[in-house]
Coordinates of N, CA and C in Angstrom, one line a residue:
X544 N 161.8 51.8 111.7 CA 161.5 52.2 110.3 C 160.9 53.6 110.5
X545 N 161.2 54.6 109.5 CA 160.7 56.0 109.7 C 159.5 55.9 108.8
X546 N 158.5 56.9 109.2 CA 157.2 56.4 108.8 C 157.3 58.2 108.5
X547 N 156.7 58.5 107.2 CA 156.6 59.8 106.4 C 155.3 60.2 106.6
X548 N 155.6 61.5 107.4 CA 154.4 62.7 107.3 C 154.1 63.7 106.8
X549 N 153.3 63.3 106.3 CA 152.6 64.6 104.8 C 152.8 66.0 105.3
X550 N 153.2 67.1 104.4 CA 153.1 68.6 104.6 C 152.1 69.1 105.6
X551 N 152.4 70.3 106.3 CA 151.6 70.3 107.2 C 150.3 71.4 106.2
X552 N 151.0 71.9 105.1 CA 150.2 72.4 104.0 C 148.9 71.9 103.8
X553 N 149.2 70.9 103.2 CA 148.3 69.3 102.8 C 147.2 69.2 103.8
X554 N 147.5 69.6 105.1 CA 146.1 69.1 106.2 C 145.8 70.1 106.3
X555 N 146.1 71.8 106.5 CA 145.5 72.6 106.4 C 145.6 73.6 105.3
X556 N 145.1 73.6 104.4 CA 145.1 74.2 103.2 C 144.6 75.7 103.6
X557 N 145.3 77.0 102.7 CA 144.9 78.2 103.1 C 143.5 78.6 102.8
X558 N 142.9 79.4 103.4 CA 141.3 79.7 103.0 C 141.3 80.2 101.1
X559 N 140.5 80.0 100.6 CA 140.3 80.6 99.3 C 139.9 81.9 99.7
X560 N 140.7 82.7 98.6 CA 140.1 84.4 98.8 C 139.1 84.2 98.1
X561 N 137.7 85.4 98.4 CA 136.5 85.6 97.9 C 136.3 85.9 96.6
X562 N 135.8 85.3 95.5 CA 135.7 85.5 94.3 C 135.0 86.8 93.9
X563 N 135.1 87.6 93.0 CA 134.5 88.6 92.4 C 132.9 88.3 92.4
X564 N 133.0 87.6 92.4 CA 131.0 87.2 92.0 C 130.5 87.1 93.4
X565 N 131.3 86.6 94.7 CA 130.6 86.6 95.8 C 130.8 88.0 96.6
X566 N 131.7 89.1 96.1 CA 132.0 90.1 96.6 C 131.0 91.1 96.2
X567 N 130.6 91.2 94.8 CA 129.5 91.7 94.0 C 127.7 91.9 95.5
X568 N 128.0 90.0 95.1 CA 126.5 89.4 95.7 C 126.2 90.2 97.0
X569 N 127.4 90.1 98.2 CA 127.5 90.7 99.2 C 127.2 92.4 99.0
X570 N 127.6 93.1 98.3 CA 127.7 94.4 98.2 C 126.3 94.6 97.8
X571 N 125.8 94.1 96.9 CA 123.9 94.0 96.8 C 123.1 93.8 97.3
X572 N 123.3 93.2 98.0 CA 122.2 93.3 99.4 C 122.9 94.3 100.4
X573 N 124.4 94.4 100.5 CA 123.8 95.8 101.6 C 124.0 96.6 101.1
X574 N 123.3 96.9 99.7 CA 122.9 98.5 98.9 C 121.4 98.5 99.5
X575 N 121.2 97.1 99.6 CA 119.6 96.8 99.4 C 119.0 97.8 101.3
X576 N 119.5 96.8 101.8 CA 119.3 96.9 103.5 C 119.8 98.5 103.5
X577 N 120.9 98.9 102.7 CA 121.2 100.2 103.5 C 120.0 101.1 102.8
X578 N 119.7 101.0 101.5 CA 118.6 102.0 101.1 C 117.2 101.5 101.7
X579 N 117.0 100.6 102.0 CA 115.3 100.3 102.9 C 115.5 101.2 103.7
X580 N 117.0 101.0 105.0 CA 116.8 101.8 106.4 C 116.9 103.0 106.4
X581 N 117.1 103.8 105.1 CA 117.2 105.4 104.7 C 116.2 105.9 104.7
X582 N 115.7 105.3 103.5 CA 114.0 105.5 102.6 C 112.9 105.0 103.5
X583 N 113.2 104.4 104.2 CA 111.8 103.4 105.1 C 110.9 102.9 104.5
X584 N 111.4 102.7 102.8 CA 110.8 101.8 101.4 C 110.9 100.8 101.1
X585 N 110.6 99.9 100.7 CA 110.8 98.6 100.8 C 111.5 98.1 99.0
X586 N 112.6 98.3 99.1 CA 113.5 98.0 97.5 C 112.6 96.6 97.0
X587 N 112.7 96.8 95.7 CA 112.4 96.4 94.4 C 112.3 94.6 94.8
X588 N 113.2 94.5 95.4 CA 113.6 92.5 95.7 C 112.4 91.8 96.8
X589 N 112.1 93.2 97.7 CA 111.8 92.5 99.0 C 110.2 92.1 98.5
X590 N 109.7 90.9 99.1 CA 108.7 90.2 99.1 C 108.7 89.0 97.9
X591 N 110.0 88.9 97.4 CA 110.6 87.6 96.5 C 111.6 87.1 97.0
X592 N 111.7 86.2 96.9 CA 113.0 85.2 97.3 C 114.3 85.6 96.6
X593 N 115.0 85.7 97.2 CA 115.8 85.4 98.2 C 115.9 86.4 99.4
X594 N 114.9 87.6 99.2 CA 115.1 88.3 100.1 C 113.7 88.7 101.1
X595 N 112.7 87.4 101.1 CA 111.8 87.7 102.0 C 111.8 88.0 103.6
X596 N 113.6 87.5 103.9 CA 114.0 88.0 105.2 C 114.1 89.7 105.4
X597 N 114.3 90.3 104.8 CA 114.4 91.3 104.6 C 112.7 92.0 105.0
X598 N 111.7 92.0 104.7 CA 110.7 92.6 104.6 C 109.8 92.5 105.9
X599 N 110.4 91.4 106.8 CA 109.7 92.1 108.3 C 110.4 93.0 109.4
X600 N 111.6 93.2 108.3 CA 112.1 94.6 109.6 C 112.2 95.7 109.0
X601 N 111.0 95.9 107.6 CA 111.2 97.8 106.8 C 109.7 97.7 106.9
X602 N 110.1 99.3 106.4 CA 108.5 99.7 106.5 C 107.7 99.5 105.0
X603 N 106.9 99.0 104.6 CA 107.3 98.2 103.0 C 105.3 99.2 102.8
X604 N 106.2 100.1 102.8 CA 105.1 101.4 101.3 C 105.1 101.6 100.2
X605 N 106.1 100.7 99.7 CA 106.9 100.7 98.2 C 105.6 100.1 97.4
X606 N 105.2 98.9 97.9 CA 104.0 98.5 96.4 C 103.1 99.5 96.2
X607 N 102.4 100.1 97.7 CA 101.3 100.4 97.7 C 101.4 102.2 97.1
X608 N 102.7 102.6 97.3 CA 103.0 103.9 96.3 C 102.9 103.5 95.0
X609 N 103.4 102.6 94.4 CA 103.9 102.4 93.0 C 102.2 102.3 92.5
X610 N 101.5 101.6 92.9 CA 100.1 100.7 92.8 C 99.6 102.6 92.3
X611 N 99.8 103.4 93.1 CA 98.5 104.6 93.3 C 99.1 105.5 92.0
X612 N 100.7 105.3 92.0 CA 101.2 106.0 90.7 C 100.7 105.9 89.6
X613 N 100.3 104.5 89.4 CA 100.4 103.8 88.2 C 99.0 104.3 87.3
X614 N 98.1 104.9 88.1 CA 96.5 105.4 87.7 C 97.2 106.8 86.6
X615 N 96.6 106.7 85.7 CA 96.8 107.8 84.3 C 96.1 109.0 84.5
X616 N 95.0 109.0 85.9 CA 94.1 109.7 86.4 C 93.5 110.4 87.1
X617 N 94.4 111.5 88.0 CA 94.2 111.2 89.4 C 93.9 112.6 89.1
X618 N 93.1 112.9 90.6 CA 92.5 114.3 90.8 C 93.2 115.5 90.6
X619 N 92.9 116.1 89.9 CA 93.4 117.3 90.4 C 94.4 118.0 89.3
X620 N 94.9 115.8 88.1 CA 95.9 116.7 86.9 C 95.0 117.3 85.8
X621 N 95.7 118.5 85.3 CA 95.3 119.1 84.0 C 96.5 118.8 83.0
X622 N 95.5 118.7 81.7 CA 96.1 118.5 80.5 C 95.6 119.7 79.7
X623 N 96.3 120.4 78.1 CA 96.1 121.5 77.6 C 96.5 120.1 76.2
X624 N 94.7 120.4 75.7 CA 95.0 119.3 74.6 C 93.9 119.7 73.5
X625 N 94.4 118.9 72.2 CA 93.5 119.3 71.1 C 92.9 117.6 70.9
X626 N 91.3 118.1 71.1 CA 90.8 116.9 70.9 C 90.6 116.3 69.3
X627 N 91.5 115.0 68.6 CA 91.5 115.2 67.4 C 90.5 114.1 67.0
X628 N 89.5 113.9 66.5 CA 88.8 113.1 66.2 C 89.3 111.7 65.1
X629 N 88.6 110.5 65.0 CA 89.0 109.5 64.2 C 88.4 110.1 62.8
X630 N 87.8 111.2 62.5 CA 86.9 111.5 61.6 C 87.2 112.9 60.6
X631 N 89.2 113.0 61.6 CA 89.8 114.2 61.5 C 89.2 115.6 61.6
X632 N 88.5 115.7 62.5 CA 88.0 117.1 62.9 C 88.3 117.5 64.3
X633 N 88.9 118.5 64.7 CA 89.5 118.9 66.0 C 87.7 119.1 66.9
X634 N 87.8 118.9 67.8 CA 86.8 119.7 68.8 C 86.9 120.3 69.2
X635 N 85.6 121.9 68.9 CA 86.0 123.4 69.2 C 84.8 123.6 70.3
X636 N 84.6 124.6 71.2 CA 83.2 125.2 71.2 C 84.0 126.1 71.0
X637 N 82.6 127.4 70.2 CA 83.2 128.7 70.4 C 82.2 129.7 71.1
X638 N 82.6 130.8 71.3 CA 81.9 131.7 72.3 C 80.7 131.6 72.6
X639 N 79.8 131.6 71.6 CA 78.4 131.2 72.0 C 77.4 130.3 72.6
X640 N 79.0 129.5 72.6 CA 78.7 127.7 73.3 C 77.9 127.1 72.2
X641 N 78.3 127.0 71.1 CA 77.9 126.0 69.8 C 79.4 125.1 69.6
X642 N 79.0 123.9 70.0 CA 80.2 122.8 69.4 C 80.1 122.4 68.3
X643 N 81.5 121.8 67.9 CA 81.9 122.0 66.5 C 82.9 121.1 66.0
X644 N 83.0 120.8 65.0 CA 84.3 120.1 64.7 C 85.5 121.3 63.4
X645 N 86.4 121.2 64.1 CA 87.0 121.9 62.2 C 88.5 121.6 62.3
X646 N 88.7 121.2 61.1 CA 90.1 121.2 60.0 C 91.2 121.9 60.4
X647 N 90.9 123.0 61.0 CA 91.8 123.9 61.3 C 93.2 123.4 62.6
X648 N 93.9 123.4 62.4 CA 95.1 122.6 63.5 C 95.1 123.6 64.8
X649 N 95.7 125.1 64.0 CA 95.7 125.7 65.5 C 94.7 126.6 66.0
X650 N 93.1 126.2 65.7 CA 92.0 127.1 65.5 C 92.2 127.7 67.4
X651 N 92.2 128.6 67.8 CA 92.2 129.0 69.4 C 90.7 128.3 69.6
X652 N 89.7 128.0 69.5 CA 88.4 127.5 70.2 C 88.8 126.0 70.0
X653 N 89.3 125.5 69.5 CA 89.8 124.0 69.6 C 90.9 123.7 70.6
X654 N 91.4 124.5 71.3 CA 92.7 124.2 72.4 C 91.8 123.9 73.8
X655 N 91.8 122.8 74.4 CA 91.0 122.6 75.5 C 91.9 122.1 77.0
X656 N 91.1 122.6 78.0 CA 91.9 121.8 79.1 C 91.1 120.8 79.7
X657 N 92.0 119.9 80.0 CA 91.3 118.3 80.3 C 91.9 118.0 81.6
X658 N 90.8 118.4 83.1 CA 90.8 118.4 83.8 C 90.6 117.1 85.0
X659 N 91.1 116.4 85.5 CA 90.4 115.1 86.0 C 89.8 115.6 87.5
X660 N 88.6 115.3 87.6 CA 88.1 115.8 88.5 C 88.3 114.5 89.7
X661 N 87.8 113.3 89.1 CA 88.4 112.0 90.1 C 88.6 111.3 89.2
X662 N 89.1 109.8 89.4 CA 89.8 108.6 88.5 C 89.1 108.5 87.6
X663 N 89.5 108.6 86.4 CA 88.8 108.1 85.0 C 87.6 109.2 84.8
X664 N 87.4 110.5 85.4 CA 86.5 111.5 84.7 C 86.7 112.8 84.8
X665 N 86.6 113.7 83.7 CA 87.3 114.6 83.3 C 86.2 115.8 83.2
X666 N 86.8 116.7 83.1 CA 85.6 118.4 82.7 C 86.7 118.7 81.3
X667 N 86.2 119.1 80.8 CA 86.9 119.4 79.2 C 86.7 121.2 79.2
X668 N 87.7 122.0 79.5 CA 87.2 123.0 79.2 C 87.7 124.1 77.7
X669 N 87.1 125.0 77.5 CA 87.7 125.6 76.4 C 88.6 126.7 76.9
X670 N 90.1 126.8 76.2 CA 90.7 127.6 76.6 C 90.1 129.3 76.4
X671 N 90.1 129.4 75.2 CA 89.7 130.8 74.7 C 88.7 131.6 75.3
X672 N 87.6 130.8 75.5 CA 86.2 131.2 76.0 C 86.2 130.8 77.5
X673 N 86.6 129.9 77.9 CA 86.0 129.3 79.4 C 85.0 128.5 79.5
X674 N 84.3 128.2 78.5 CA 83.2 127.4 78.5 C 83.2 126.3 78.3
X675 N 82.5 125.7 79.4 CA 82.8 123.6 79.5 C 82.1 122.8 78.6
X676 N 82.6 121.8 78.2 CA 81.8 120.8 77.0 C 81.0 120.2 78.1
X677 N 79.3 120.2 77.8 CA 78.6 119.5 78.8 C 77.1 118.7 77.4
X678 N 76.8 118.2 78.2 CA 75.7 116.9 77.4 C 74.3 116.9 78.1
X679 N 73.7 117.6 77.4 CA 72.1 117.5 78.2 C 71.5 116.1 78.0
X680 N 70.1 116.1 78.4 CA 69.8 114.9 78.5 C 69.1 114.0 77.7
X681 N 69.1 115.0 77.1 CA 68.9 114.4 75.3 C 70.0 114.2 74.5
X682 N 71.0 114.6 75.1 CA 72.4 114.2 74.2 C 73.0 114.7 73.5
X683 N 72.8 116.6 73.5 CA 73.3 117.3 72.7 C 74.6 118.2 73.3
X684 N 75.5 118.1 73.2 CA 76.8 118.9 73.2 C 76.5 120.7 73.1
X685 N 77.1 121.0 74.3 CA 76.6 122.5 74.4 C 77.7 123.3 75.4
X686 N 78.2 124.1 75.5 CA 79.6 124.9 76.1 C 78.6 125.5 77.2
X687 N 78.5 125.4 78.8 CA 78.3 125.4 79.3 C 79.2 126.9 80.2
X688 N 78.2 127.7 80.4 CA 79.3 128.9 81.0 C 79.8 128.5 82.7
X689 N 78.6 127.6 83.3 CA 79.1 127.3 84.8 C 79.7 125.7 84.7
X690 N 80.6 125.4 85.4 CA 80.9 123.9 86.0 C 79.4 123.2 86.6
X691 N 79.4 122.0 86.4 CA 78.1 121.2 86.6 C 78.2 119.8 86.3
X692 N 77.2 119.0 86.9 CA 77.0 117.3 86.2 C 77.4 117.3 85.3
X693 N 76.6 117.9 84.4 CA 76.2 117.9 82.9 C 77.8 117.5 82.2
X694 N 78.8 118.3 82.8 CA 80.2 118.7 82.2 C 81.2 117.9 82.6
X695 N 80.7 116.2 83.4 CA 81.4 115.5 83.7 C 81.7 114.2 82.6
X696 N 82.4 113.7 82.5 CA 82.7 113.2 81.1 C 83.7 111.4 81.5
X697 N 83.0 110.8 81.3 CA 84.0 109.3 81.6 C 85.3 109.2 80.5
X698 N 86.1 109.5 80.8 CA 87.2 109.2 80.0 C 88.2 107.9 79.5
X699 N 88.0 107.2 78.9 CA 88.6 105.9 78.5 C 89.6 105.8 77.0
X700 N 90.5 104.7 77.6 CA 91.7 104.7 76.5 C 90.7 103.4 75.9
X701 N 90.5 103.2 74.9 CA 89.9 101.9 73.8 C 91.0 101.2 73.2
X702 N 90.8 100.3 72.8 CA 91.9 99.0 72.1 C 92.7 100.0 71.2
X703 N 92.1 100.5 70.4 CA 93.1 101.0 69.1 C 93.4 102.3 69.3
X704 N 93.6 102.3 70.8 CA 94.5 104.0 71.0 C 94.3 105.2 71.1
X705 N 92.7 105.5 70.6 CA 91.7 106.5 70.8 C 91.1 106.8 72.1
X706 N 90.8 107.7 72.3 CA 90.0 107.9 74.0 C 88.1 108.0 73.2
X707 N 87.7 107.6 74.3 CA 86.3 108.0 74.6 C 85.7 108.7 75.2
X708 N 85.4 109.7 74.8 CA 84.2 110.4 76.4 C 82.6 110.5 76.7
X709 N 82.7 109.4 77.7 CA 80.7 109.2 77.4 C 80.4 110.1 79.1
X710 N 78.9 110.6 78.9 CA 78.3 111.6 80.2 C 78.4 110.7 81.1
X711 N 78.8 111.1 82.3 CA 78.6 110.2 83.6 C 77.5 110.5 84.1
X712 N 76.6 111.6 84.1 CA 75.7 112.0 84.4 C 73.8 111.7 83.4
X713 N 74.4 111.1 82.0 CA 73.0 111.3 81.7 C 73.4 110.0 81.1
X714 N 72.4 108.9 80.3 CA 72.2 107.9 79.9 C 70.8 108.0 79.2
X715 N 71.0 106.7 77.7 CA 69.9 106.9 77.3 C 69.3 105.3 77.2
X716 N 68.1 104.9 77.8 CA 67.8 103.9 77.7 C 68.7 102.5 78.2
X717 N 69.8 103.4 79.0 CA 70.5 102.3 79.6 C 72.0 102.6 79.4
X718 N 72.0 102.9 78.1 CA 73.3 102.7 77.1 C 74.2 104.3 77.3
X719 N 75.1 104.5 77.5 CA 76.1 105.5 77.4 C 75.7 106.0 76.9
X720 N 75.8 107.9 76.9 CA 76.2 109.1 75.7 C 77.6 109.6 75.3
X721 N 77.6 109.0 74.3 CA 79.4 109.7 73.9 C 79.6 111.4 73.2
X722 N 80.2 112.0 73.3 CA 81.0 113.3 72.3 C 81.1 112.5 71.6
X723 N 80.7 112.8 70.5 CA 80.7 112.0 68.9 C 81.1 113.7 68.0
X724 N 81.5 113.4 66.6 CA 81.5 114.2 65.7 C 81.5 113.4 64.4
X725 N 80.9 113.3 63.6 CA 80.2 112.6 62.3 C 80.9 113.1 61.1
X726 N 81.1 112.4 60.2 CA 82.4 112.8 59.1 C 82.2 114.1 58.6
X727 N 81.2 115.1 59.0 CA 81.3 116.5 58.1 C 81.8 117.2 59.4
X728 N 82.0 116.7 60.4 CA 82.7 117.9 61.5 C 81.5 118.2 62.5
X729 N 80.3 117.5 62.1 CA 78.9 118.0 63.6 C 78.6 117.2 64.6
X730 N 78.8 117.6 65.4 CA 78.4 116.8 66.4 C 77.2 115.7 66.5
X731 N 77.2 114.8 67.0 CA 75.7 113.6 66.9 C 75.5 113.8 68.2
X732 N 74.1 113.4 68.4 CA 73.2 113.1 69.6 C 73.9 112.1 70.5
X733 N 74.2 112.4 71.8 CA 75.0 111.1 72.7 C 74.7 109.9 72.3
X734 N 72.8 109.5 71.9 CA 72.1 107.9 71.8 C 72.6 107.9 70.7
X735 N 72.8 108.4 69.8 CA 73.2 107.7 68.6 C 74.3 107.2 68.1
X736 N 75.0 107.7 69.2 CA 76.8 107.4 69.2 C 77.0 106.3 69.9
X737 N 77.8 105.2 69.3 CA 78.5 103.8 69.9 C 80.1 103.9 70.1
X738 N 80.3 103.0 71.3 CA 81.8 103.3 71.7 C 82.7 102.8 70.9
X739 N 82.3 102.1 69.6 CA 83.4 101.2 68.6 C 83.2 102.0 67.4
X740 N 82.4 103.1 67.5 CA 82.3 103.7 66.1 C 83.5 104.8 65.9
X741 N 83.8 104.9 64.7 CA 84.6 106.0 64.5 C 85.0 107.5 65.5
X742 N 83.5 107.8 65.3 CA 83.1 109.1 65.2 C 82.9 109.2 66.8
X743 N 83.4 108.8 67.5 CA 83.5 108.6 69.1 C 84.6 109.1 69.8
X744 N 85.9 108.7 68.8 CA 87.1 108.3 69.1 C 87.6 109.5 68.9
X745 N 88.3 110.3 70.4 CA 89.4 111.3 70.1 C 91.0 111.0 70.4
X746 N 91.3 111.5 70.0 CA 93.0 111.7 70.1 C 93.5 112.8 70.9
X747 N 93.7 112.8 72.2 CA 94.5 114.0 72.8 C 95.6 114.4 72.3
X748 N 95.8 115.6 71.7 CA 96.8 116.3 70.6 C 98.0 117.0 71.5
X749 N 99.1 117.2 72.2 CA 99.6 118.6 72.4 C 99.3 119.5 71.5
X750 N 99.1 120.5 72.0 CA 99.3 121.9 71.3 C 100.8 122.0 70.6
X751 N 100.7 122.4 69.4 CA 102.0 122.8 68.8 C 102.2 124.3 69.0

């Protein structure tokens, strides 16, 4: 009796060609590997799964770059800004070192540079004149012709979008002194200023 044997097809079936989706997968990781061993960075993936094999053989500086970027504040940037208050009055000093608030959009004693001396504190200077917004120790706002303590300034972004600037150098009874300007455009005493009040709150403007 003849006894029938299956196609030799049938036992070995041809390999399947590689699907588009696994050709893709493949080409993405070695964009990945080829840009680590360029950059000596550690791409975006490495230190999550699927690609934790990856990250003990690069040099992995990538968080700790991105991490230092991320600061709004770092030494050394200058800004050219119009400080606009919540109370709509720009912040001027003018030549005689008398601060001020005024209405005026493009007054020249209101254009200031906003200097960060280290993270999160700033020297405010006036363009026109040269003279620094500084905070004696009683709390009064005064255009200072030298750089000093006095002209160092804590700078903070608040919930509703406004910046703050309270003395890093002087304190009253404990409590912060802010750059305040009070709804006619005058400056207030640092103690009498609170960091939720209006009249605290500036706006860094560009210059138009």
């Amino acid at each position: 009796m003849c006894r029938w044997t299956p196609p030799i097809a049938h036992l070995y079936p041809e390999p399947a060609l590689p699907t588009a989706a696994s050709l893709c997968l493949a080409c993405f990781i070695l964009l990945l590997v080829t840009a680590g061993t360029v950059t000596g960075a550690c791409p975006p993936g490495v230190g999550h799964k699927p690609f934790q094999v990856l990250a003990g053989s690069l040099n992995c500086s990538w968080t700790l770059e991105r991490h230092t970027r991320s600061y709004n504040h770092l030494e050394g940037d200058v800004r050219l800004r119009r400080l606009y208050s919540a109370n709509k009055f720009f912040l001027c000093i003018d030549k005689t070192g008398k601060v001020d608030g005024t209405r005026r959009k493009n007054y020249p004693d209101s254009l200031m540079e906003i200097r960060s001396v280290s993270v999160g504190v700033v020297a405010i200077k006036s363009v026109s004149n040269g003279l620094y917004l500084a905070m004696s120790k009683k709390g009064t706002l005064f255009g200072s012709v030298k750089y000093n303590p006095s002209c160092k300034f804590k700078e903070r972004i608040e919930e509703n979008g406004y910046n703050t600037y309270a003395s890093l150098r002087w304190k009253h009874g404990g409590r912060q002194m802010f750059v305040s300007l009070n709804g006619r455009g005058k400056p207030r005493r640092g103690h009498k200023a609170r960091r939720r009040h209006p009249s605290t709150h500036f706006l860094p403007m560009l210059p138009s």
